[in-house]
C-alpha atoms as one frame of an Amber mdcrd trajectory, in Angstrom:
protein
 -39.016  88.631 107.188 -37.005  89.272 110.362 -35.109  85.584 109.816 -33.769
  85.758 107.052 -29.932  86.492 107.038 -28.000  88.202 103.975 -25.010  86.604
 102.664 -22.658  88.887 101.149 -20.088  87.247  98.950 -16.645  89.393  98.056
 -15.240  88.074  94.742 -11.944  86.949  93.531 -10.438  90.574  92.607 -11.837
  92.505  95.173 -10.535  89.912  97.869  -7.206  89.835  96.115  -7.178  93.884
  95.849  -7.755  93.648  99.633  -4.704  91.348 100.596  -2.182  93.801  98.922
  -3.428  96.612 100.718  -0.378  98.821 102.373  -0.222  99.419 106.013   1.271
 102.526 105.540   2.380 105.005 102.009   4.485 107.459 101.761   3.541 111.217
 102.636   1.328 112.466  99.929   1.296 109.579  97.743  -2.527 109.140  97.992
  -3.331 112.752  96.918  -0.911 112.924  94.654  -2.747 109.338  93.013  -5.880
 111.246  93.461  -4.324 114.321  91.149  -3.677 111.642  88.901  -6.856 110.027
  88.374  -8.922 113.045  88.677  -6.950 115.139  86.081  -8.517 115.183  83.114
 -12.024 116.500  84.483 -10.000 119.929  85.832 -11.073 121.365  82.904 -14.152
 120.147  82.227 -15.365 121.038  86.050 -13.944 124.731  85.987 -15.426 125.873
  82.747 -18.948 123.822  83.990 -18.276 126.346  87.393 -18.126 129.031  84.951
 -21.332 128.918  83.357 -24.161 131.579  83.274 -26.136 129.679  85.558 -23.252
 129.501  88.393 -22.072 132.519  87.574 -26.050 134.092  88.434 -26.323 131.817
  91.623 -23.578 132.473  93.163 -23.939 136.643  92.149 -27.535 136.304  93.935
 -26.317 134.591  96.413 -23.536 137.200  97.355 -25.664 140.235  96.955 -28.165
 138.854  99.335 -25.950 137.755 102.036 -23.888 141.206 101.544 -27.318 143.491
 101.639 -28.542 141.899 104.945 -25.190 142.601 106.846 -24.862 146.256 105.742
 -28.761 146.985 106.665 -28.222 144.760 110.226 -24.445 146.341 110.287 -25.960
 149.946 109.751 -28.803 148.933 112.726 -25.743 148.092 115.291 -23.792 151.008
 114.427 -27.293 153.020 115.194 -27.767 151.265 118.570 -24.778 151.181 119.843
 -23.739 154.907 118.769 -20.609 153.719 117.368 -19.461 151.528 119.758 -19.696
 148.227 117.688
């Protein structure tokens, strides 16, 4: 079990892809490849952010965080007599 010994073999286009590879790009070429590629899924990933589901979580989410720093806010205004 301990022996044995993996042999990992690359093949012909991903050692070829690897020999091309640039030492160096231009400023902002990658991201703007990036923009490129992931394009048409913009829309697709908004209106998916939009749904009622998201929309709920991230409403709970806020309320709850918001509720516990007015009641701990309101406590340190109390304690401190202003001085916060």
């Amino acid at each position: 079990f301990w022996g044995d010994t993996l042999v990992v073999t690359m093949s012909d286009a991903e050692h070829h892809e690897e020999e091309h590879v640039p030492l160096y790009a231009p400023f902002g070429k990658g991201l703007m490849a990036d923009l490129k590629t992931k394009l048409p899924w913009y829309a697709s990933d908004i209106k998916d952010g939009f749904s009622s589901k998201a929309v709920i979580t991230v409403l709970y989410l806020f309320w709850g965080a918001l509720a516990n720093a007015v009641a701990f806010g309101a406590l340190l205004g109390e304690n401190t007599e202003g001085y916060m």
